[in-house]
Each structure stands twice: as C-alpha cells, then as structure tokens.
PDB file of C-alpha atoms in Angstrom:
ATOM      1  CA  MET A   1      38.071 -17.738  19.129  1.00  0.00           C
ATOM      2  CA  ALA A   2      34.654 -20.008  18.971  1.00  0.00           C
ATOM      3  CA  PHE A   3      31.622 -19.930  20.692  1.00  0.00           C
ATOM      4  CA  ALA A   4      30.950 -21.387  23.936  1.00  0.00           C
ATOM      5  CA  TRP A   5      28.153 -23.867  22.099  1.00  0.00           C
ATOM      6  CA  LYS A   6      30.543 -24.823  19.818  1.00  0.00           C
ATOM      7  CA  ALA A   7      33.458 -25.891  21.866  1.00  0.00           C
ATOM      8  CA  SER A   8      31.602 -27.655  24.458  1.00  0.00           C
ATOM      9  CA  GLY A   9      30.607 -29.663  21.623  1.00  0.00           C
ATOM     10  CA  LEU A  10      27.342 -29.085  20.961  1.00  0.00           C
ATOM     11  CA  THR A  11      25.152 -28.550  17.302  1.00  0.00           C
ATOM     12  CA  TYR A  12      23.400 -24.940  17.433  1.00  0.00           C
ATOM     13  CA  ASN A  13      20.040 -25.711  17.098  1.00  0.00           C
ATOM     14  CA  ARG A  14      19.728 -27.914  20.148  1.00  0.00           C
ATOM     15  CA  TYR A  15      22.029 -24.628  21.870  1.00  0.00           C
ATOM     16  CA  LEU A  16      19.268 -22.723  21.247  1.00  0.00           C
ATOM     17  CA  ALA A  17      16.667 -25.914  22.716  1.00  0.00           C
ATOM     18  CA  VAL A  18      18.831 -25.635  25.713  1.00  0.00           C
ATOM     19  CA  ALA A  19      18.837 -22.304  26.136  1.00  0.00           C
ATOM     20  CA  ALA A  20      15.131 -21.966  25.202  1.00  0.00           C
ATOM     21  CA  ARG A  21      14.094 -24.352  27.788  1.00  0.00           C
ATOM     22  CA  VAL A  22      16.587 -22.202  30.766  1.00  0.00           C
ATOM     23  CA  VAL A  23      13.897 -19.380  29.800  1.00  0.00           C
ATOM     24  CA  ARG A  24      10.539 -21.380  30.137  1.00  0.00           C
ATOM     25  CA  ARG A  25      11.477 -22.519  33.144  1.00  0.00           C
ATOM     26  CA  SER A  26      12.423 -19.204  34.524  1.00  0.00           C
ATOM     27  CA  LEU A  27       9.208 -18.068  34.054  1.00  0.00           C
ATOM     28  CA  LYS A  28       6.716 -17.300  36.110  1.00  0.00           C
ATOM     29  CA  GLU A  29       3.315 -20.680  36.321  1.00  0.00           C
ATOM     30  CA  GLN A  30       0.890 -18.851  34.067  1.00  0.00           C
ATOM     31  CA  PRO A  31       2.682 -17.437  31.454  1.00  0.00           C
ATOM     32  CA  ARG A  32       5.463 -20.773  31.586  1.00  0.00           C
ATOM     33  CA  LEU A  33       2.703 -22.698  31.008  1.00  0.00           C
ATOM     34  CA  GLN A  34       2.034 -20.850  27.708  1.00  0.00           C
ATOM     35  CA  ALA A  35       5.444 -21.010  26.845  1.00  0.00           C
ATOM     36  CA  GLU A  36       6.094 -24.829  27.341  1.00  0.00           C
ATOM     37  CA  ARG A  37       2.716 -25.380  24.964  1.00  0.00           C
ATOM     38  CA  ARG A  38       4.235 -23.200  22.132  1.00  0.00           C
ATOM     39  CA  GLY A  39       7.724 -25.141  22.613  1.00  0.00           C
ATOM     40  CA  GLU A  40       5.655 -28.784  21.549  1.00  0.00           C
ATOM     41  CA  MET A  41       5.680 -29.925  18.011  1.00  0.00           C
ATOM     42  CA  ASP A  42       3.524 -32.093  16.672  1.00  0.00           C
ATOM     43  CA  LEU A  43       5.671 -33.354  13.468  1.00  0.00           C
ATOM     44  CA  ARG A  44       4.010 -35.219  10.362  1.00  0.00           C
ATOM     45  CA  PHE A  45       4.324 -36.475   7.395  1.00  0.00           C
ATOM     46  CA  ALA A  46       2.792 -38.666   4.288  1.00  0.00           C
ATOM     47  CA  LYS A  47       4.311 -41.395   1.783  1.00  0.00           C
ATOM     48  CA  TRP A  48       3.020 -40.018  -1.727  1.00  0.00           C
ATOM     49  CA  GLN A  49       2.733 -43.093  -4.158  1.00  0.00           C
ATOM     50  CA  ASN A  50       1.757 -41.906  -8.411  1.00  0.00           C
ATOM     51  CA  GLY A  51       0.783 -38.590  -6.878  1.00  0.00           C
ATOM     52  CA  LYS A  52      -1.202 -39.661  -4.491  1.00  0.00           C
ATOM     53  CA  GLN A  53      -0.563 -38.418  -0.743  1.00  0.00           C
ATOM     54  CA  GLY A  54      -0.856 -41.653   1.755  1.00  0.00           C
ATOM     55  CA  GLU A  55      -1.773 -40.992   5.124  1.00  0.00           C
ATOM     56  CA  ASN A  56      -0.463 -38.902   7.457  1.00  0.00           C
ATOM     57  CA  LYS A  57       1.358 -40.371  10.243  1.00  0.00           C
ATOM     58  CA  ASN A  58       3.106 -39.057  12.923  1.00  0.00           C
ATOM     59  CA  LEU A  59       6.586 -38.763  12.681  1.00  0.00           C
ATOM     60  CA  ALA A  60       8.133 -39.593  16.519  1.00  0.00           C
ATOM     61  CA  THR A  61       5.653 -42.550  16.619  1.00  0.00           C
ATOM     62  CA  ALA A  62       6.495 -43.813  13.093  1.00  0.00           C
ATOM     63  CA  ASN A  63      10.249 -43.508  14.002  1.00  0.00           C
ATOM     64  CA  ALA A  64      10.158 -45.305  17.371  1.00  0.00           C
ATOM     65  CA  ALA A  65       8.018 -48.255  15.111  1.00  0.00           C
ATOM     66  CA  ALA A  66      11.045 -48.020  12.776  1.00  0.00           C
ATOM     67  CA  MET A  67      13.746 -48.291  15.535  1.00  0.00           C
ATOM     68  CA  ALA A  68      11.950 -51.408  17.042  1.00  0.00           C
ATOM     69  CA  GLU A  69      11.630 -52.523  13.840  1.00  0.00           C
ATOM     70  CA  GLY A  70      15.510 -52.407  13.020  1.00  0.00           C
ATOM     71  CA  ALA A  71      16.902 -53.658  16.751  1.00  0.00           C
ATOM     72  CA  GLY A  72      14.243 -56.967  15.977  1.00  0.00           C
ATOM     73  CA  GLN A  73      16.487 -57.144  12.969  1.00  0.00           C
ATOM     74  CA  GLY A  74      19.882 -56.640  14.245  1.00  0.00           C
ATOM     75  CA  GLN A  75      19.030 -59.564  16.887  1.00  0.00           C
ATOM     76  CA  GLN A  76      18.515 -62.202  14.148  1.00  0.00           C
TER      77      GLN A  76
END
C-alpha cells in the first residue's frame, strides 16, 4: 500500500509544505501571524572564485533573472 501523498504524485517535501500551510491557516490570528513569519524563507548564495567569496545574492531574485535571460535567448 502506497502513501496517499505518493499515490497523488506529490513529493514528500511538497506534501510537508502543503500540510504546514494548512496548519498555519487553521490557527487563530496572533499565532497564525507568528507561524507565517517562521514559514518565510530568505535563501542567499555567493559564488566563490579563487578562494574569495563573491557578493551574497537572493536566490529567488537570481533565479527569476536567470529564467528571464533564458527565455530571452530561446526566442532568438
């Protein structure tokens, strides 16, 4: 017997994200706001060259820029 999340095509991480969102939304106002703030992520990365760390960049912003650049190159 397979797990329900697996049978529906979800990954375990996606299943956990959906379950966490449902629990956060079911809370009362003040605890819900605190839980939503904990659920936000701000991922950053830095490219290293020659043993030196480059500028820290926001992952979501860099990903969106790379996707836009890739889409622009695909149209040519």
